[in-house]
PDB file of C-alpha atoms in Angstrom:
ATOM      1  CA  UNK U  38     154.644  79.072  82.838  1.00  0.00           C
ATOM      2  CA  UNK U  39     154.815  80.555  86.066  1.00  0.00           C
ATOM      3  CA  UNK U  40     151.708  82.911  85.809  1.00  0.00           C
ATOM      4  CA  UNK U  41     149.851  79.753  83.555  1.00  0.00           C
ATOM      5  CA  UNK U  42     148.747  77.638  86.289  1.00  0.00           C
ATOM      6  CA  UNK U  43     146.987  80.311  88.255  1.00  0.00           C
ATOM      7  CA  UNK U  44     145.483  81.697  85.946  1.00  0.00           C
ATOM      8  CA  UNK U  45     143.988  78.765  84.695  1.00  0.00           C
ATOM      9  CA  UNK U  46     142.616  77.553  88.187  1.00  0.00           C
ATOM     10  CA  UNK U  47     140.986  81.182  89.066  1.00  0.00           C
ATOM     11  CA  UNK U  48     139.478  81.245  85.874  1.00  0.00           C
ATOM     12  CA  UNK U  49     137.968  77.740  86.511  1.00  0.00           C
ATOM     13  CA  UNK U  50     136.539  78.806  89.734  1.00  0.00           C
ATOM     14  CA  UNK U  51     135.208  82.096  88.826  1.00  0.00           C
ATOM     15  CA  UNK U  52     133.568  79.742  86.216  1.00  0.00           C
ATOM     16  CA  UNK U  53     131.607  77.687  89.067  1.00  0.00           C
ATOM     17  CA  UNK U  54     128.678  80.029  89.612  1.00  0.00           C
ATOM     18  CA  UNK U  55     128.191  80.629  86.212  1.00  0.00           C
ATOM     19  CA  UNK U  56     127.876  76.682  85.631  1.00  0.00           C
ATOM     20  CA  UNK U  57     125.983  76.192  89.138  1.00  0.00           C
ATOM     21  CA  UNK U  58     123.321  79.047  88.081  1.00  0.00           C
ATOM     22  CA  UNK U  59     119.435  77.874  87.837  1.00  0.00           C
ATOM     23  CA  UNK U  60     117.168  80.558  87.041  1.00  0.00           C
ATOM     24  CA  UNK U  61     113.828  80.968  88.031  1.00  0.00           C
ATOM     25  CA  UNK U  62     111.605  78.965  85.803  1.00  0.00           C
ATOM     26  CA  UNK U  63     109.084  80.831  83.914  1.00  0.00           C
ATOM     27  CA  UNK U  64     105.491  79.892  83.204  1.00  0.00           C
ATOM     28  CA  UNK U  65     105.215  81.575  80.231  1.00  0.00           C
ATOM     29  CA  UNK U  66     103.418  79.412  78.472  1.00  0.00           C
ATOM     30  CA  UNK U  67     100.873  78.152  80.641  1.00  0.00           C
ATOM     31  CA  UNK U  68     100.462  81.862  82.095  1.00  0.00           C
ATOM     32  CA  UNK U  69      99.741  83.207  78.314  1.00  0.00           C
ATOM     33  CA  UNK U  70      97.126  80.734  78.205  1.00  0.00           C
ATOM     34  CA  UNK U  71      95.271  81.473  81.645  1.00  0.00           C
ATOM     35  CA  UNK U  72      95.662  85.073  80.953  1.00  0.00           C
ATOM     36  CA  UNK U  73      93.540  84.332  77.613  1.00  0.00           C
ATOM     37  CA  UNK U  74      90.741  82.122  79.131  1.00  0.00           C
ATOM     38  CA  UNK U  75      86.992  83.857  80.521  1.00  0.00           C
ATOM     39  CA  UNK U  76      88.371  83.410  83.606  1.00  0.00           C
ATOM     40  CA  UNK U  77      90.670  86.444  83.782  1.00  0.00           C
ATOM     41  CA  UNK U  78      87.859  88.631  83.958  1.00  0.00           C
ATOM     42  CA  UNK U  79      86.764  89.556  87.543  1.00  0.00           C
ATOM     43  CA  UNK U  80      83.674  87.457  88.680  1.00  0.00           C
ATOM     44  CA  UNK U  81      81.252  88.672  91.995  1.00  0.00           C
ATOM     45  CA  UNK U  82      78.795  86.490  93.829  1.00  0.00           C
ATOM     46  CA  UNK U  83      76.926  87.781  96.551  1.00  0.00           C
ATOM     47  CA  UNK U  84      75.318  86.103  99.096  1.00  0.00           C
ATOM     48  CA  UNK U  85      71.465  86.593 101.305  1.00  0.00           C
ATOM     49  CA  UNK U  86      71.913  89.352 103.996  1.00  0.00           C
ATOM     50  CA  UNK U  87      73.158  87.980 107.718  1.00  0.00           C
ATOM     51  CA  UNK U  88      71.663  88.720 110.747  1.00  0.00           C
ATOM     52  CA  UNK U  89      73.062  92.111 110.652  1.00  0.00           C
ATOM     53  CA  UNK U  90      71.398  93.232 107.506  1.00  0.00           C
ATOM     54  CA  UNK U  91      74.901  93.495 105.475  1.00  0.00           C
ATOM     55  CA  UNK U  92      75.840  90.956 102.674  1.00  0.00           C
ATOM     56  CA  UNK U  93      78.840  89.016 102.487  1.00  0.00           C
ATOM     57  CA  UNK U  94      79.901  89.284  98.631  1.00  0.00           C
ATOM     58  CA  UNK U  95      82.980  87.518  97.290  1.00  0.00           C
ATOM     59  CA  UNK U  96      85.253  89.105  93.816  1.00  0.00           C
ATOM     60  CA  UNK U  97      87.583  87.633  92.132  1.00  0.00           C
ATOM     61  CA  UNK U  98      89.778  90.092  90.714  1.00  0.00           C
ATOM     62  CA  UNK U  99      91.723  89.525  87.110  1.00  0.00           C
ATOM     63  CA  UNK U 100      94.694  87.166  86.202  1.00  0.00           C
ATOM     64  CA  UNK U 101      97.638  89.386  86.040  1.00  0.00           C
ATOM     65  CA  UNK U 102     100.524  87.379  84.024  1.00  0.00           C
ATOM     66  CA  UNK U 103     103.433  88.505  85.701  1.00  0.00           C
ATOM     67  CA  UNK U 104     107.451  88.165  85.239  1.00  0.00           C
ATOM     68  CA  UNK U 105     106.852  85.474  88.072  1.00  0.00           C
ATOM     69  CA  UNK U 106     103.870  83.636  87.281  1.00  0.00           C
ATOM     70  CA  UNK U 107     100.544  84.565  87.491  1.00  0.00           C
ATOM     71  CA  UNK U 108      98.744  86.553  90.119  1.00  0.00           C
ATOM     72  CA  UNK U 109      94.822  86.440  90.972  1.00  0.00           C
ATOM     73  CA  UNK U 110      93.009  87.381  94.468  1.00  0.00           C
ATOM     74  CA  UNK U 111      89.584  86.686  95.640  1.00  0.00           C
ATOM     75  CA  UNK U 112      88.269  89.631  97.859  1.00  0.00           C
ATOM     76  CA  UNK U 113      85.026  88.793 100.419  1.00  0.00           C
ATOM     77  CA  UNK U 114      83.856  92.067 101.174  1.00  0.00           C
ATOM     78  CA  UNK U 115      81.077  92.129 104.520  1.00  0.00           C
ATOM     79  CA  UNK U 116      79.410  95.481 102.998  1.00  0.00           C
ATOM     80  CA  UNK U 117      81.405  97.891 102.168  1.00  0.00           C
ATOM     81  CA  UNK U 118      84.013  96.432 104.469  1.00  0.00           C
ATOM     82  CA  UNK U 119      87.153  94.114 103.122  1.00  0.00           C
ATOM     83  CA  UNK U 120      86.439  91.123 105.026  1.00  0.00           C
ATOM     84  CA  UNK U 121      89.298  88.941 103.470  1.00  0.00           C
ATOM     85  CA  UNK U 122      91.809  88.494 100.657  1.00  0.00           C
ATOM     86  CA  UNK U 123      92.928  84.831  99.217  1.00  0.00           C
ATOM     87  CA  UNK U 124      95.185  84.508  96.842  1.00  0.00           C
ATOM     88  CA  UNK U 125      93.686  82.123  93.824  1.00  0.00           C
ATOM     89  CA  UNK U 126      96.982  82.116  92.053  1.00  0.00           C
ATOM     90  CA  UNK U 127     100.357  83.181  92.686  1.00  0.00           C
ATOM     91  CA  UNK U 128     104.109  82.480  91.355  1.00  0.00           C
ATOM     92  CA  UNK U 129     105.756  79.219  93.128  1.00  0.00           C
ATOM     93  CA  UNK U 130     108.808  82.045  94.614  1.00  0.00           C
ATOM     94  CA  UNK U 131     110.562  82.197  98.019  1.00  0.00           C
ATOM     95  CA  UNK U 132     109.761  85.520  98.294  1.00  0.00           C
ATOM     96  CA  UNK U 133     106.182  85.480  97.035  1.00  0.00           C
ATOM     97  CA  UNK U 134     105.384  83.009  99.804  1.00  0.00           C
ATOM     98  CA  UNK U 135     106.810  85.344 102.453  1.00  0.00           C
ATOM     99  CA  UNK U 136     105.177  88.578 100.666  1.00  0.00           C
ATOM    100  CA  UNK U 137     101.344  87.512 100.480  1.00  0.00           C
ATOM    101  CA  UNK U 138     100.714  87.725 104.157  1.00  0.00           C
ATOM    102  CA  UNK U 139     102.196  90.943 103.996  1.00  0.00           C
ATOM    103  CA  UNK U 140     100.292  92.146 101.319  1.00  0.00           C
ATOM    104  CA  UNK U 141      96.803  90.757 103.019  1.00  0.00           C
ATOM    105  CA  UNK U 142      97.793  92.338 105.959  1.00  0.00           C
ATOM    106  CA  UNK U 143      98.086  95.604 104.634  1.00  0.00           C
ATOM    107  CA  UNK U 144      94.920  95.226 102.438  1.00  0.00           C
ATOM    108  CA  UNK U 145      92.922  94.596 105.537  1.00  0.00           C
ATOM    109  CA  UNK U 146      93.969  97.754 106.947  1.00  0.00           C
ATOM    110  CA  UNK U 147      94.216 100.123 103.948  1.00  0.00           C
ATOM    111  CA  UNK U 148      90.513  98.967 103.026  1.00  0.00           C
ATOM    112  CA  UNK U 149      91.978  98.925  99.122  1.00  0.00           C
ATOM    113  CA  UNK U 150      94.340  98.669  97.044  1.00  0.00           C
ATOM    114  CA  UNK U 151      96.723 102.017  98.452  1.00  0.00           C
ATOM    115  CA  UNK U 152      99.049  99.650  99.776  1.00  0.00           C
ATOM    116  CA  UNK U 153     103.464  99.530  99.648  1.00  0.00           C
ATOM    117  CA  UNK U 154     105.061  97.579  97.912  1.00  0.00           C
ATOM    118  CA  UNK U 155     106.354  94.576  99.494  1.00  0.00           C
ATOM    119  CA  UNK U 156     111.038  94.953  99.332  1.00  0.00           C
ATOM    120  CA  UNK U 157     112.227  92.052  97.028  1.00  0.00           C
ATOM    121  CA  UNK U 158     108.863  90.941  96.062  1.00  0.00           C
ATOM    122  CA  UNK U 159     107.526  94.251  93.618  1.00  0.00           C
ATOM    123  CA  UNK U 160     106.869  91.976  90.460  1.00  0.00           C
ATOM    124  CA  UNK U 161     104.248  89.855  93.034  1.00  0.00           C
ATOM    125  CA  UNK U 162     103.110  93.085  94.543  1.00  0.00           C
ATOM    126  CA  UNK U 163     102.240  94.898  91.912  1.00  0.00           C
ATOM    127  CA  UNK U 164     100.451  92.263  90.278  1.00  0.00           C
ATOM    128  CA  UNK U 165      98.776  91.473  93.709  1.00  0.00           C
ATOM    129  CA  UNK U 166      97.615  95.243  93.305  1.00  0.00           C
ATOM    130  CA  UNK U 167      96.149  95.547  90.037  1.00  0.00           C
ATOM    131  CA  UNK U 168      94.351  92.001  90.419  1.00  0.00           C
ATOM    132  CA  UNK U 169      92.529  93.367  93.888  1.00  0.00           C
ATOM    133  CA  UNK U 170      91.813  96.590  92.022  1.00  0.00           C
ATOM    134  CA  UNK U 171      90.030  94.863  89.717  1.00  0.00           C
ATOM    135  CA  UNK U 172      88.029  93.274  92.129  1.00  0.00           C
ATOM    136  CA  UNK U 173      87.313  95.970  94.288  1.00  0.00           C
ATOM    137  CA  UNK U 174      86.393  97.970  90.720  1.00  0.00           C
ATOM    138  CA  UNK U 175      84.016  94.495  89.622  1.00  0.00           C
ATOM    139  CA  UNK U 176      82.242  94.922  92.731  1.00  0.00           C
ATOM    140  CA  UNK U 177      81.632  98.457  92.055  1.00  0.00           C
TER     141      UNK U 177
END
C-alpha cells in the first residue's frame, strides 16, 4: 500500500501533457481542394515598360499543399531582376510567420530559388521553394 499511492499520483501527472496536448490543425481538406482548382498553376502579367526601358512583370508561382497548410508566392520581377516576393498563401504557424521574412530576404539576395532552409520551419521552406521556382520557371 505503501508504493500504491505514489505510483498512482506520478502516473496521473505524467498523464497531464498527454491530456493538455493540441496538435497543429491541419487543412487538409480545404488545401486538397485549392491544390485542385486552375489556380495552382503559375499565372504572369506583365506590365508597359517604365521610364527605364525594363518591365515590371508579376508571377504567381504554384499552390504547394504542404504538411502545414498551403504555400503560394507572387514574384514581381523589374527585368531580369527579383524585385519582390509576397506570400499569397501560407500555413497559420508560429514559426511560418517568423520564417517568411527570412525566406524573402534571402530570395532577394540569391536572385532565385538557391536559398537555405529556414531551422524549424523546413515543411514552409521547402514549399516556399518549389512555389517561387515555379514562378521564376512560368516567367521563363
Amino acid at each position: 500500500m505503501k508504493r500504491a499511492i505514489p505510483v498512482l499520483v506520478l502516473s496521473v501527472a505524467g498523464l497531464i501533457p498527454v491530456w493538455r496536448y493540441a496538435p497543429s490543425h491541419d487543412t487538409g481538406a480545404s488545401s486538397a481542394t485549392e491544390a485542385a482548382a486552375p489556380a495552382s498553376t503559375p499565372s504572369a502579367s506583365s506590365s508597359a515598360p517604365s521610364s527605364g526601358g525594363s518591365t515590371t512583370t508579376v508571377v504567381s508561382g504554384s499552390t504547394i499543399d504542404t504538411e502545414k497548410g498551403p504555400v503560394r508566392v507572387e514574384v514581381t520581377f523589374d527585368g531580369d531582376k527579383i524585385d519582390s516576393v509576397r506570400m499569397l498563401q501560407q500555413p497559420n504557424h508560429p514559426q511560418t510567420t517568423a520564417a517568411v521574412p527570412k525566406l524573402i530576404e534571402e530570395t532577394l539576395q540569391a536572385q532565385g530559388a538557391d536559398i537555405d532552409t529556414v531551422s524549424g520551419a523546413t515543411i514552409t521552406s521547402d514549399g516556399y521553394k518549389e512555389s517561387l521556382q515555379a514562378a521564376i520557371d512560368a516567367r521563363g
